PDB file of C-alpha atoms and ligand atoms in Angstrom:
ATOM      1  CA  UNK M   1       8.604  39.811  -8.886  1.00  0.00           C
ATOM      2  CA  UNK M   2       4.715  37.914  -8.490  1.00  0.00           C
ATOM      3  CA  UNK M   3       3.399  37.266 -12.079  1.00  0.00           C
ATOM      4  CA  UNK M   4      -0.123  36.900 -10.523  1.00  0.00           C
ATOM      5  CA  UNK M   5      -1.374  36.197  -7.142  1.00  0.00           C
ATOM      6  CA  UNK M   6       0.898  34.001  -5.015  1.00  0.00           C
ATOM      7  CA  UNK M   7       3.017  33.197  -8.039  1.00  0.00           C
ATOM      8  CA  UNK M   8       6.428  34.298  -9.834  1.00  0.00           C
ATOM      9  CA  UNK M   9       8.846  33.405 -12.781  1.00  0.00           C
ATOM     10  CA  UNK M  10      11.981  31.750 -11.425  1.00  0.00           C
ATOM     11  CA  UNK M  11      15.127  30.456 -13.579  1.00  0.00           C
ATOM     12  CA  UNK M  12      16.452  26.733 -13.760  1.00  0.00           C
ATOM     13  CA  UNK M  13      19.779  27.283 -13.025  1.00  0.00           C
ATOM     14  CA  UNK M  14      21.110  23.945 -13.225  1.00  0.00           C
ATOM     15  CA  UNK M  15      19.700  19.845 -13.096  1.00  0.00           C
ATOM     16  CA  UNK M  16      21.731  17.558 -11.464  1.00  0.00           C
ATOM     17  CA  UNK M  17      21.850  13.644 -11.238  1.00  0.00           C
ATOM     18  CA  UNK M  18      20.714  12.789  -7.535  1.00  0.00           C
ATOM     19  CA  UNK M  19      20.281   9.023  -7.733  1.00  0.00           C
ATOM     20  CA  UNK M  20      18.766   6.409 -10.009  1.00  0.00           C
ATOM     21  CA  UNK M  21      15.566   7.852 -11.744  1.00  0.00           C
ATOM     22  CA  UNK M  22      15.881  11.229  -9.567  1.00  0.00           C
ATOM     23  CA  UNK M  23      16.803  14.771 -10.664  1.00  0.00           C
ATOM     24  CA  UNK M  24      17.609  17.659  -8.723  1.00  0.00           C
ATOM     25  CA  UNK M  25      16.354  20.924 -10.119  1.00  0.00           C
ATOM     26  CA  UNK M  26      17.921  24.198  -8.629  1.00  0.00           C
ATOM     27  CA  UNK M  27      15.881  27.374  -9.261  1.00  0.00           C
ATOM     28  CA  UNK M  28      17.332  30.720  -9.099  1.00  0.00           C
ATOM     29  CA  UNK M  29      14.995  34.346  -9.038  1.00  0.00           C
ATOM     30  CA  UNK M  30      15.642  35.996 -12.762  1.00  0.00           C
ATOM     31  CA  UNK M  31      17.565  39.012 -11.396  1.00  0.00           C
ATOM     32  CA  UNK M  32      19.665  38.887  -8.795  1.00  0.00           C
ATOM     33  CA  UNK M  33      18.356  39.100  -5.171  1.00  0.00           C
ATOM     34  CA  UNK M  34      16.223  36.757  -2.831  1.00  0.00           C
ATOM     35  CA  UNK M  35      13.476  34.565  -3.147  1.00  0.00           C
ATOM     36  CA  UNK M  36      10.622  34.459  -1.154  1.00  0.00           C
ATOM     37  CA  UNK M  37      11.471  32.931   2.528  1.00  0.00           C
ATOM     38  CA  UNK M  38      10.391  29.199   3.271  1.00  0.00           C
ATOM     39  CA  UNK M  39      10.132  26.866   6.203  1.00  0.00           C
ATOM     40  CA  UNK M  40      11.475  23.408   6.435  1.00  0.00           C
ATOM     41  CA  UNK M  41       8.901  20.818   5.162  1.00  0.00           C
ATOM     42  CA  UNK M  42       7.607  23.888   2.434  1.00  0.00           C
ATOM     43  CA  UNK M  43       6.469  23.000  -0.824  1.00  0.00           C
ATOM     44  CA  UNK M  44       6.630  24.853  -4.260  1.00  0.00           C
ATOM     45  CA  UNK M  45       3.536  24.377  -7.283  1.00  0.00           C
ATOM     46  CA  UNK M  46       5.376  23.718 -10.441  1.00  0.00           C
ATOM     47  CA  UNK M  47       3.299  25.435 -13.141  1.00  0.00           C
ATOM     48  CA  UNK M  48       3.714  22.970 -16.397  1.00  0.00           C
ATOM     49  CA  UNK M  49       2.014  23.522 -20.158  1.00  0.00           C
ATOM     50  CA  UNK M  50      -1.472  22.412 -20.594  1.00  0.00           C
ATOM     51  CA  UNK M  51      -2.508  24.102 -16.888  1.00  0.00           C
ATOM     52  CA  UNK M  52      -0.818  21.310 -15.179  1.00  0.00           C
ATOM     53  CA  UNK M  53       0.456  22.024 -11.600  1.00  0.00           C
ATOM     54  CA  UNK M  54       2.820  19.257  -9.538  1.00  0.00           C
ATOM     55  CA  UNK M  55       3.823  20.572  -6.213  1.00  0.00           C
ATOM     56  CA  UNK M  56       7.435  19.068  -5.247  1.00  0.00           C
ATOM     57  CA  UNK M  57       9.383  19.856  -1.868  1.00  0.00           C
ATOM     58  CA  UNK M  58      11.688  21.996  -1.034  1.00  0.00           C
ATOM     59  CA  UNK M  59      15.240  19.951  -0.606  1.00  0.00           C
ATOM     60  CA  UNK M  60      17.957  22.862   0.571  1.00  0.00           C
ATOM     61  CA  UNK M  61      18.493  24.790   3.836  1.00  0.00           C
ATOM     62  CA  UNK M  62      15.818  27.363   4.182  1.00  0.00           C
ATOM     63  CA  UNK M  63      18.609  29.686   5.336  1.00  0.00           C
ATOM     64  CA  UNK M  64      19.402  30.122   1.564  1.00  0.00           C
ATOM     65  CA  UNK M  65      17.377  32.672   0.177  1.00  0.00           C
ATOM     66  CA  UNK M  66      18.978  32.691  -3.394  1.00  0.00           C
ATOM     67  CA  UNK M  67      17.614  29.244  -4.461  1.00  0.00           C
ATOM     68  CA  UNK M  68      15.188  26.506  -4.672  1.00  0.00           C
ATOM     69  CA  UNK M  69      15.663  23.008  -4.692  1.00  0.00           C
ATOM     70  CA  UNK M  70      13.802  20.354  -5.685  1.00  0.00           C
ATOM     71  CA  UNK M  71      14.170  16.653  -5.502  1.00  0.00           C
ATOM     72  CA  UNK M  72      11.987  15.119  -8.566  1.00  0.00           C
ATOM     73  CA  UNK M  73      11.563  10.865  -8.923  1.00  0.00           C
ATOM     74  CA  UNK M  74      10.519  10.149 -12.534  1.00  0.00           C
ATOM     75  CA  UNK M  75       7.517   7.825 -11.776  1.00  0.00           C
ATOM     76  CA  UNK M  76       6.688   5.139 -14.158  1.00  0.00           C
ATOM     77  CA  UNK M  77       2.665   6.151 -13.471  1.00  0.00           C
ATOM     78  CA  UNK M  78       3.742   9.298 -13.959  1.00  0.00           C
ATOM     79  CA  UNK M  79       0.275  11.430 -15.141  1.00  0.00           C
ATOM     80  CA  UNK M  80       2.788  13.830 -16.808  1.00  0.00           C
ATOM     81  CA  UNK M  81       4.570  16.089 -14.488  1.00  0.00           C
ATOM     82  CA  UNK M  82       7.849  14.253 -13.851  1.00  0.00           C
ATOM     83  CA  UNK M  83       8.134  13.356 -16.948  1.00  0.00           C
ATOM     84  CA  UNK M  84       7.886  16.705 -18.314  1.00  0.00           C
ATOM     85  CA  UNK M  85      10.506  18.144 -15.484  1.00  0.00           C
ATOM     86  CA  UNK M  86      12.754  15.016 -16.569  1.00  0.00           C
ATOM     87  CA  UNK M  87      12.510  14.512 -20.262  1.00  0.00           C
ATOM     88  CA  UNK M  88      11.304  18.371 -21.466  1.00  0.00           C
ATOM     89  CA  UNK M  89      12.811  20.822 -18.890  1.00  0.00           C
ATOM     90  CA  UNK M  90      16.200  22.670 -20.134  1.00  0.00           C
ATOM     91  CA  UNK M  91      18.727  24.456 -17.945  1.00  0.00           C
ATOM     92  CA  UNK M  92      18.597  28.163 -18.614  1.00  0.00           C
ATOM     93  CA  UNK M  93      14.148  27.810 -18.600  1.00  0.00           C
ATOM     94  CA  UNK M  94      12.014  29.922 -17.290  1.00  0.00           C
ATOM     95  CA  UNK M  95       9.392  28.329 -15.149  1.00  0.00           C
ATOM     96  CA  UNK M  96       6.107  29.468 -13.578  1.00  0.00           C
ATOM     97  CA  UNK M  97       5.805  28.612  -9.633  1.00  0.00           C
ATOM     98  CA  UNK M  98       3.857  29.068  -6.823  1.00  0.00           C
ATOM     99  CA  UNK M  99       5.032  30.770  -3.456  1.00  0.00           C
ATOM    100  CA  UNK M 100       6.052  28.060  -0.616  1.00  0.00           C
ATOM    101  CA  UNK M 101       3.317  26.622   1.093  1.00  0.00           C
ATOM    102  CA  UNK M 102       3.862  24.545   4.151  1.00  0.00           C
ATOM    103  CA  UNK M 103       2.051  21.511   5.138  1.00  0.00           C
ATOM    104  CA  UNK M 104       4.408  19.497   6.891  1.00  0.00           C
ATOM    105  CA  UNK M 105       5.738  21.736   8.966  1.00  0.00           C
ATOM    106  CA  UNK M 106       8.795  21.240  11.486  1.00  0.00           C
ATOM    107  CA  UNK M 107       8.072  21.372  15.188  1.00  0.00           C
ATOM    108  CA  UNK M 108      11.321  23.210  16.054  1.00  0.00           C
ATOM    109  CA  UNK M 109      10.985  22.997  19.930  1.00  0.00           C
ATOM    110  CA  UNK M 110      10.808  19.108  19.385  1.00  0.00           C
ATOM    111  CA  UNK M 111      13.798  17.326  22.396  1.00  0.00           C
ATOM    112  CA  UNK M 112      14.396  14.543  19.516  1.00  0.00           C
ATOM    113  CA  UNK M 113      12.761  14.600  15.855  1.00  0.00           C
ATOM    114  CA  UNK M 114      12.090  11.271  14.335  1.00  0.00           C
ATOM    115  CA  UNK M 115      12.225  11.286  10.403  1.00  0.00           C
ATOM    116  CA  UNK M 116      10.936   8.188   8.204  1.00  0.00           C
ATOM    117  CA  UNK M 117      11.964   8.844   4.435  1.00  0.00           C
ATOM    118  CA  UNK M 118      11.077   6.071   2.200  1.00  0.00           C
ATOM    119  CA  UNK M 119      12.569   6.669  -1.475  1.00  0.00           C
ATOM    120  CA  UNK M 120      11.520  10.254  -3.376  1.00  0.00           C
ATOM    121  CA  UNK M 121       9.880  11.186   0.962  1.00  0.00           C
ATOM    122  CA  UNK M 122      13.830  12.499   1.530  1.00  0.00           C
ATOM    123  CA  UNK M 123      13.036  15.315  -0.325  1.00  0.00           C
ATOM    124  CA  UNK M 124      11.271  17.402   2.972  1.00  0.00           C
ATOM    125  CA  UNK M 125      13.016  15.453   5.071  1.00  0.00           C
ATOM    126  CA  UNK M 126      16.280  16.755   4.133  1.00  0.00           C
ATOM    127  CA  UNK M 127      15.735  20.031   4.419  1.00  0.00           C
ATOM    128  CA  UNK M 128      14.009  19.368   7.900  1.00  0.00           C
ATOM    129  CA  UNK M 129      18.092  17.503   8.885  1.00  0.00           C
ATOM    130  CA  UNK M 130      19.619  21.087   7.290  1.00  0.00           C
ATOM    131  CA  UNK M 131      17.311  22.959   9.412  1.00  0.00           C
ATOM    132  CA  UNK M 132      17.824  20.861  12.603  1.00  0.00           C
ATOM    133  CA  UNK M 133      21.399  21.436  12.137  1.00  0.00           C
ATOM    134  CA  UNK M 134      20.960  24.938  12.329  1.00  0.00           C
ATOM    135  CA  UNK M 135      18.955  25.429  14.992  1.00  0.00           C
ATOM    136  CA  UNK M 136      21.227  22.738  16.968  1.00  0.00           C
ATOM    137  CA  UNK M 137      18.348  20.172  17.741  1.00  0.00           C
ATOM    138  CA  UNK M 138      18.653  16.277  17.890  1.00  0.00           C
ATOM    139  CA  UNK M 139      17.348  14.205  15.020  1.00  0.00           C
ATOM    140  CA  UNK M 140      17.135  10.293  14.034  1.00  0.00           C
ATOM    141  CA  UNK M 141      17.036   9.436  10.240  1.00  0.00           C
ATOM    142  CA  UNK M 142      15.704   6.444   9.061  1.00  0.00           C
ATOM    143  CA  UNK M 143      15.848   6.341   5.468  1.00  0.00           C
ATOM    144  CA  UNK M 144      14.260   3.674   3.366  1.00  0.00           C
ATOM    145  CA  UNK M 145      15.076   3.106  -0.519  1.00  0.00           C
ATOM    146  CA  UNK M 146      14.904   0.612  -2.850  1.00  0.00           C
ATOM    147  CA  UNK M 147      18.945   0.215  -3.014  1.00  0.00           C
ATOM    148  CA  UNK M 148      21.946   2.566  -1.911  1.00  0.00           C
ATOM    149  CA  UNK M 149      21.834   3.731  -5.889  1.00  0.00           C
ATOM    150  CA  UNK M 150      18.126   4.814  -5.596  1.00  0.00           C
ATOM    151  CA  UNK M 151      18.877   7.359  -2.552  1.00  0.00           C
ATOM    152  CA  UNK M 152      18.830  10.844  -3.717  1.00  0.00           C
ATOM    153  CA  UNK M 153      21.294  13.269  -1.108  1.00  0.00           C
ATOM    154  CA  UNK M 154      22.666  10.107   0.335  1.00  0.00           C
ATOM    155  CA  UNK M 155      26.340  11.533   0.672  1.00  0.00           C
ATOM    156  CA  UNK M 156      25.421  14.748   1.785  1.00  0.00           C
ATOM    157  CA  UNK M 157      23.154  13.081   4.476  1.00  0.00           C
ATOM    158  CA  UNK M 158      25.702  11.126   6.044  1.00  0.00           C
ATOM    159  CA  UNK M 159      28.133  13.853   5.707  1.00  0.00           C
ATOM    160  CA  UNK M 160      25.546  15.885   8.114  1.00  0.00           C
ATOM    161  CA  UNK M 161      25.066  12.886  10.165  1.00  0.00           C
ATOM    162  CA  UNK M 162      29.128  12.771  10.470  1.00  0.00           C
ATOM    163  CA  UNK M 163      29.321  16.765  11.597  1.00  0.00           C
ATOM    164  CA  UNK M 164      26.517  16.207  14.339  1.00  0.00           C
ATOM    165  CA  UNK M 165      27.415  14.346  17.407  1.00  0.00           C
ATOM    166  CA  UNK M 166      23.468  14.266  18.458  1.00  0.00           C
ATOM    167  CA  UNK M 167      22.184  12.888  14.904  1.00  0.00           C
ATOM    168  CA  UNK M 168      21.397   9.410  14.300  1.00  0.00           C
ATOM    169  CA  UNK M 169      21.182   7.808  10.742  1.00  0.00           C
ATOM    170  CA  UNK M 170      19.959   4.186   9.696  1.00  0.00           C
ATOM    171  CA  UNK M 171      19.829   3.221   6.492  1.00  0.00           C
ATOM    172  CA  UNK M 172      17.502   0.322   5.062  1.00  0.00           C
ATOM    173  CA  UNK M 173      18.258  -0.725   1.288  1.00  0.00           C
ATOM    174  CA  UNK M 174      15.384  -3.554   0.357  1.00  0.00           C
ATOM    175  CA  UNK M 175      18.295  -5.219  -1.839  1.00  0.00           C
ATOM    176  CA  UNK M 176      20.410  -5.688   1.036  1.00  0.00           C
ATOM    177  CA  UNK M 177      17.682  -7.092   3.415  1.00  0.00           C
ATOM    178  CA  UNK M 178      17.059  -9.586   0.947  1.00  0.00           C
ATOM    179  CA  UNK M 179      13.905  -7.907  -0.082  1.00  0.00           C
ATOM    180  CA  UNK M 180      12.587  -7.354   2.958  1.00  0.00           C
ATOM    181  CA  UNK M 181      10.591  -4.253   4.140  1.00  0.00           C
ATOM    182  CA  UNK M 182      11.480  -2.019   6.905  1.00  0.00           C
ATOM    183  CA  UNK M 183      10.199  -2.276  10.267  1.00  0.00           C
ATOM    184  CA  UNK M 184       8.182   1.057  10.687  1.00  0.00           C
ATOM    185  CA  UNK M 185       6.479  -0.237  13.969  1.00  0.00           C
ATOM    186  CA  UNK M 186      10.050  -0.697  15.360  1.00  0.00           C
ATOM    187  CA  UNK M 187      11.278   2.456  14.586  1.00  0.00           C
ATOM    188  CA  UNK M 188       8.229   3.814  15.458  1.00  0.00           C
ATOM    189  CA  UNK M 189       8.476   1.908  18.985  1.00  0.00           C
ATOM    190  CA  UNK M 190      12.003   2.829  19.698  1.00  0.00           C
ATOM    191  CA  UNK M 191      11.401   6.915  19.736  1.00  0.00           C
ATOM    192  CA  UNK M 192      11.353   8.733  23.298  1.00  0.00           C
ATOM    193  CA  UNK M 193       7.583   9.211  24.162  1.00  0.00           C
ATOM    194  CA  UNK M 194       7.877  13.250  23.466  1.00  0.00           C
ATOM    195  CA  UNK M 195      10.138  12.717  20.652  1.00  0.00           C
ATOM    196  CA  UNK M 196       8.283  14.504  17.304  1.00  0.00           C
ATOM    197  CA  UNK M 197       7.924  11.749  14.336  1.00  0.00           C
ATOM    198  CA  UNK M 198       7.475  12.433  10.751  1.00  0.00           C
ATOM    199  CA  UNK M 199       6.689  10.438   7.721  1.00  0.00           C
ATOM    200  CA  UNK M 200       7.116  10.465   4.035  1.00  0.00           C
ATOM    201  CA  UNK M 201       7.353   8.019   1.497  1.00  0.00           C
ATOM    202  CA  UNK M 202       5.113   5.063  -0.510  1.00  0.00           C
ATOM    203  CA  UNK M 203       1.312   4.847   0.584  1.00  0.00           C
ATOM    204  CA  UNK M 204       1.916   1.643   2.278  1.00  0.00           C
ATOM    205  CA  UNK M 205       4.486   2.924   4.006  1.00  0.00           C
ATOM    206  CA  UNK M 206       2.206   5.884   5.712  1.00  0.00           C
ATOM    207  CA  UNK M 207      -0.079   3.570   6.697  1.00  0.00           C
ATOM    208  CA  UNK M 208       2.250   1.377   8.644  1.00  0.00           C
ATOM    209  CA  UNK M 209       3.146   4.543  10.208  1.00  0.00           C
ATOM    210  CA  UNK M 210       0.227   5.994  10.992  1.00  0.00           C
ATOM    211  CA  UNK M 211      -1.084   2.229  12.807  1.00  0.00           C
ATOM    212  CA  UNK M 212       2.457   1.904  14.579  1.00  0.00           C
ATOM    213  CA  UNK M 213       1.837   5.622  16.074  1.00  0.00           C
ATOM    214  CA  UNK M 214      -1.897   5.455  16.770  1.00  0.00           C
ATOM    215  CA  UNK M 215      -1.320   5.511  20.466  1.00  0.00           C
ATOM    216  CA  UNK M 216       1.531   8.407  20.723  1.00  0.00           C
ATOM    217  CA  UNK M 217      -0.101  12.049  20.809  1.00  0.00           C
ATOM    218  CA  UNK M 218      -1.506  13.407  17.604  1.00  0.00           C
ATOM    219  CA  UNK M 219       0.519  16.549  18.016  1.00  0.00           C
ATOM    220  CA  UNK M 220       3.449  14.803  17.658  1.00  0.00           C
ATOM    221  CA  UNK M 221       2.987  13.093  14.545  1.00  0.00           C
ATOM    222  CA  UNK M 222       3.078  14.217  11.050  1.00  0.00           C
ATOM    223  CA  UNK M 223       2.448  12.400   7.369  1.00  0.00           C
ATOM    224  CA  UNK M 224       3.172  13.741   4.267  1.00  0.00           C
ATOM    225  CA  UNK M 225       1.469  12.015   1.332  1.00  0.00           C
ATOM    226  CA  UNK M 226       2.659  12.458  -2.068  1.00  0.00           C
ATOM    227  CA  UNK M 227       0.132  10.713  -3.756  1.00  0.00           C
ATOM    228  CA  UNK M 228      -3.985  10.036  -3.436  1.00  0.00           C
ATOM    229  CA  UNK M 229      -4.504   8.170   0.221  1.00  0.00           C
ATOM    230  CA  UNK M 230      -8.021   7.688  -0.613  1.00  0.00           C
ATOM    231  CA  UNK M 231      -9.572   7.103  -4.030  1.00  0.00           C
ATOM    232  CA  UNK M 232     -11.502  10.766  -4.966  1.00  0.00           C
ATOM    233  CA  UNK M 233     -15.269  10.971  -4.058  1.00  0.00           C
ATOM    234  CA  UNK M 234     -16.546  10.372  -7.370  1.00  0.00           C
ATOM    235  CA  UNK M 235     -20.320   9.575  -6.701  1.00  0.00           C
ATOM    236  CA  UNK M 236     -22.133  12.901  -7.200  1.00  0.00           C
ATOM    237  CA  UNK M 237     -25.741  13.361  -6.202  1.00  0.00           C
ATOM    238  CA  UNK M 238     -25.148  16.673  -4.171  1.00  0.00           C
ATOM    239  CA  UNK M 239     -25.246  20.081  -5.345  1.00  0.00           C
ATOM    240  CA  UNK M 240     -22.289  22.874  -3.980  1.00  0.00           C
ATOM    241  CA  UNK M 241     -23.699  26.350  -2.940  1.00  0.00           C
ATOM    242  CA  UNK M 242     -21.274  28.977  -3.755  1.00  0.00           C
ATOM    243  CA  UNK M 243     -21.599  31.606  -0.629  1.00  0.00           C
ATOM    244  CA  UNK M 244     -19.900  34.556  -2.775  1.00  0.00           C
ATOM    245  CA  UNK M 245     -21.462  34.651  -6.679  1.00  0.00           C
ATOM    246  CA  UNK M 246     -25.183  32.955  -4.855  1.00  0.00           C
ATOM    247  CA  UNK M 247     -24.510  30.000  -7.968  1.00  0.00           C
ATOM    248  CA  UNK M 248     -25.526  26.504  -7.025  1.00  0.00           C
ATOM    249  CA  UNK M 249     -23.677  23.964  -8.640  1.00  0.00           C
ATOM    250  CA  UNK M 250     -24.937  20.384  -9.259  1.00  0.00           C
ATOM    251  CA  UNK M 251     -21.947  17.652  -8.647  1.00  0.00           C
ATOM    252  CA  UNK M 252     -23.296  14.505 -11.072  1.00  0.00           C
ATOM    253  CA  UNK M 253     -22.099  11.121 -10.684  1.00  0.00           C
ATOM    254  CA  UNK M 254     -18.090  10.703 -12.227  1.00  0.00           C
ATOM    255  CA  UNK M 255     -17.280  14.042 -11.347  1.00  0.00           C
ATOM    256  CA  UNK M 256     -15.292  15.757  -8.184  1.00  0.00           C
ATOM    257  CA  UNK M 257     -16.607  19.096  -6.815  1.00  0.00           C
ATOM    258  CA  UNK M 258     -13.477  20.592  -8.767  1.00  0.00           C
ATOM    259  CA  UNK M 259     -14.595  19.093 -12.140  1.00  0.00           C
ATOM    260  CA  UNK M 260     -18.199  20.517 -11.937  1.00  0.00           C
ATOM    261  CA  UNK M 261     -17.176  24.052 -10.833  1.00  0.00           C
ATOM    262  CA  UNK M 262     -14.598  23.926 -13.827  1.00  0.00           C
ATOM    263  CA  UNK M 263     -17.163  22.406 -15.961  1.00  0.00           C
ATOM    264  CA  UNK M 264     -19.230  25.377 -15.455  1.00  0.00           C
ATOM    265  CA  UNK M 265     -16.727  28.062 -15.668  1.00  0.00           C
ATOM    266  CA  UNK M 266     -15.936  28.886 -12.466  1.00  0.00           C
ATOM    267  CA  UNK M 267     -12.233  30.135 -11.974  1.00  0.00           C
ATOM    268  CA  UNK M 268     -11.283  27.614  -9.013  1.00  0.00           C
ATOM    269  CA  UNK M 269      -7.522  27.210  -7.552  1.00  0.00           C
ATOM    270  CA  UNK M 270      -5.876  23.826  -7.782  1.00  0.00           C
ATOM    271  CA  UNK M 271      -2.574  22.098  -8.196  1.00  0.00           C
ATOM    272  CA  UNK M 272      -2.117  18.204  -7.532  1.00  0.00           C
ATOM    273  CA  UNK M 273      -5.756  17.174  -8.160  1.00  0.00           C
ATOM    274  CA  UNK M 274      -4.523  14.134  -5.398  1.00  0.00           C
ATOM    275  CA  UNK M 275      -5.604  15.636  -2.327  1.00  0.00           C
ATOM    276  CA  UNK M 276      -2.147  16.224  -1.171  1.00  0.00           C
ATOM    277  CA  UNK M 277      -0.939  19.872  -2.004  1.00  0.00           C
ATOM    278  CA  UNK M 278      -3.881  21.852  -0.313  1.00  0.00           C
ATOM    279  CA  UNK M 279      -4.201  24.245  -3.181  1.00  0.00           C
ATOM    280  CA  UNK M 280      -7.704  23.896  -3.745  1.00  0.00           C
ATOM    281  CA  UNK M 281      -8.308  24.226   0.213  1.00  0.00           C
ATOM    282  CA  UNK M 282     -11.993  25.679   0.549  1.00  0.00           C
ATOM    283  CA  UNK M 283     -13.759  27.073   3.592  1.00  0.00           C
ATOM    284  CA  UNK M 284     -17.327  24.959   4.317  1.00  0.00           C
ATOM    285  CA  UNK M 285     -19.666  26.878   5.490  1.00  0.00           C
ATOM    286  CA  UNK M 286     -22.550  24.761   5.351  1.00  0.00           C
ATOM    287  CA  UNK M 287     -22.771  20.922   5.095  1.00  0.00           C
ATOM    288  CA  UNK M 288     -20.957  17.669   5.980  1.00  0.00           C
ATOM    289  CA  UNK M 289     -18.207  16.944   3.405  1.00  0.00           C
ATOM    290  CA  UNK M 290     -16.998  13.552   2.735  1.00  0.00           C
ATOM    291  CA  UNK M 291     -13.170  13.850   3.192  1.00  0.00           C
ATOM    292  CA  UNK M 292     -10.753  12.154   1.008  1.00  0.00           C
ATOM    293  CA  UNK M 293      -7.335  14.098   1.164  1.00  0.00           C
ATOM    294  CA  UNK M 294      -3.987  13.150   2.770  1.00  0.00           C
ATOM    295  CA  UNK M 295      -3.733  16.676   4.747  1.00  0.00           C
ATOM    296  CA  UNK M 296      -6.319  17.337   6.843  1.00  0.00           C
ATOM    297  CA  UNK M 297      -5.929  15.472  10.387  1.00  0.00           C
ATOM    298  CA  UNK M 298      -8.211  13.406  12.081  1.00  0.00           C
ATOM    299  CA  UNK M 299      -9.582  16.523  14.078  1.00  0.00           C
ATOM    300  CA  UNK M 300      -9.640  18.920  11.162  1.00  0.00           C
ATOM    301  CA  UNK M 301     -11.684  16.468   9.208  1.00  0.00           C
ATOM    302  CA  UNK M 302     -14.260  16.487  12.520  1.00  0.00           C
ATOM    303  CA  UNK M 303     -14.132  20.122  12.309  1.00  0.00           C
ATOM    304  CA  UNK M 304     -15.541  20.280   8.810  1.00  0.00           C
ATOM    305  CA  UNK M 305     -14.561  23.722   8.254  1.00  0.00           C
ATOM    306  CA  UNK M 306     -12.428  23.506   4.914  1.00  0.00           C
ATOM    307  CA  UNK M 307     -12.597  20.730   2.389  1.00  0.00           C
ATOM    308  CA  UNK M 308     -10.416  19.555  -0.381  1.00  0.00           C
ATOM    309  CA  UNK M 309     -12.785  20.226  -3.398  1.00  0.00           C
ATOM    310  CA  UNK M 310     -10.160  18.360  -5.956  1.00  0.00           C
ATOM    311  CA  UNK M 311     -10.933  14.816  -4.078  1.00  0.00           C
ATOM    312  CA  UNK M 312     -13.446  15.160  -1.472  1.00  0.00           C
ATOM    313  CA  UNK M 313     -17.196  14.913  -1.904  1.00  0.00           C
ATOM    314  CA  UNK M 314     -20.094  15.351   0.689  1.00  0.00           C
ATOM    315  CA  UNK M 315     -22.098  13.506   3.047  1.00  0.00           C
ATOM    316  CA  UNK M 316     -25.135  16.119   2.708  1.00  0.00           C
ATOM    317  CA  UNK M 317     -27.094  16.843  -0.240  1.00  0.00           C
ATOM    318  CA  UNK M 318     -25.938  20.389  -0.229  1.00  0.00           C
ATOM    319  CA  UNK M 319     -22.467  22.097   0.640  1.00  0.00           C
ATOM    320  CA  UNK M 320     -22.185  25.450   0.883  1.00  0.00           C
ATOM    321  CA  UNK M 321     -18.742  26.625  -0.196  1.00  0.00           C
ATOM    322  CA  UNK M 322     -16.805  30.104   0.992  1.00  0.00           C
ATOM    323  CA  UNK M 323     -16.403  30.765  -2.628  1.00  0.00           C
TER     324      UNK M 323
HETATM  325  S1  LIG A 401      -5.396  20.352  -5.664  1.00  0.00           S
HETATM  326 FE1  LIG A 401      -3.800  19.584  -4.406  1.00  0.00          FE
HETATM  327  S2  LIG A 401      -4.810  19.360  -2.929  1.00  0.00           S
HETATM  328 FE2  LIG A 401      -6.713  19.670  -3.950  1.00  0.00          FE
END
């Protein structure tokens, strides 16, 4: 099944309408059998023409081993990924995808999981809800969207909530709230002290969530960025030493580390190029990175043991990487 390290080919079995501007994509194995397992909160990389790679959360129940389901919003500011998914893909096409990876894992032991989703941020959350249902754990979901019509998987989630006595579902639609934004601080404040909190949605929602949850134990606060959290570091003026090959690559102004490596013909791994998928994570052997990604938490940033080379730079004149 594996085409090259960490990838496989699947068939696009169906495209479904899920909400205004949001389609579902059902991927199945080329031949009968199972797909590699995944855990709630995982994503896959979809390889597109021109070397473009985009990451999408898996929406379906991890118990389903014969399919991966994605939910993709057509982003008006798309750099090509969501337009390709919405306009070029046809049912029956073969797709090259990466194996599932999880940067947003669910703590299965939590006494309650509180999930806050904005728009297409519902995709990893819907997967988590199904898994929480499977393992019999209580959950609270705050689902925020522009309108009822923009809320993907809503009827399925409402059915899940009805079938789960311990579940609590709160909906916020901007158009029904006279354009008022959801009160993220109130949602966080009402969560039990030992609850695990998860947030996925647009950057202002994530910022409000991170601020509101600052006093909670960091192990219980989980965030997933879908787009760049900060601007990429492109000031340049440092060199990257590649420990395995012994090469030294200068990173000049206007370039990321990844740009510099690709320009030099180095075969570096990457996906989103926005610091959100983790494909380019690289071990740091010496030097201090200037972290700009949306994946590493404060402790991981301060440990300086890894770097997302697609967006982060260096605070030291030289950075030695395990490449
Ligand atoms: S390529 Fe996605 S985090 Fe760097």
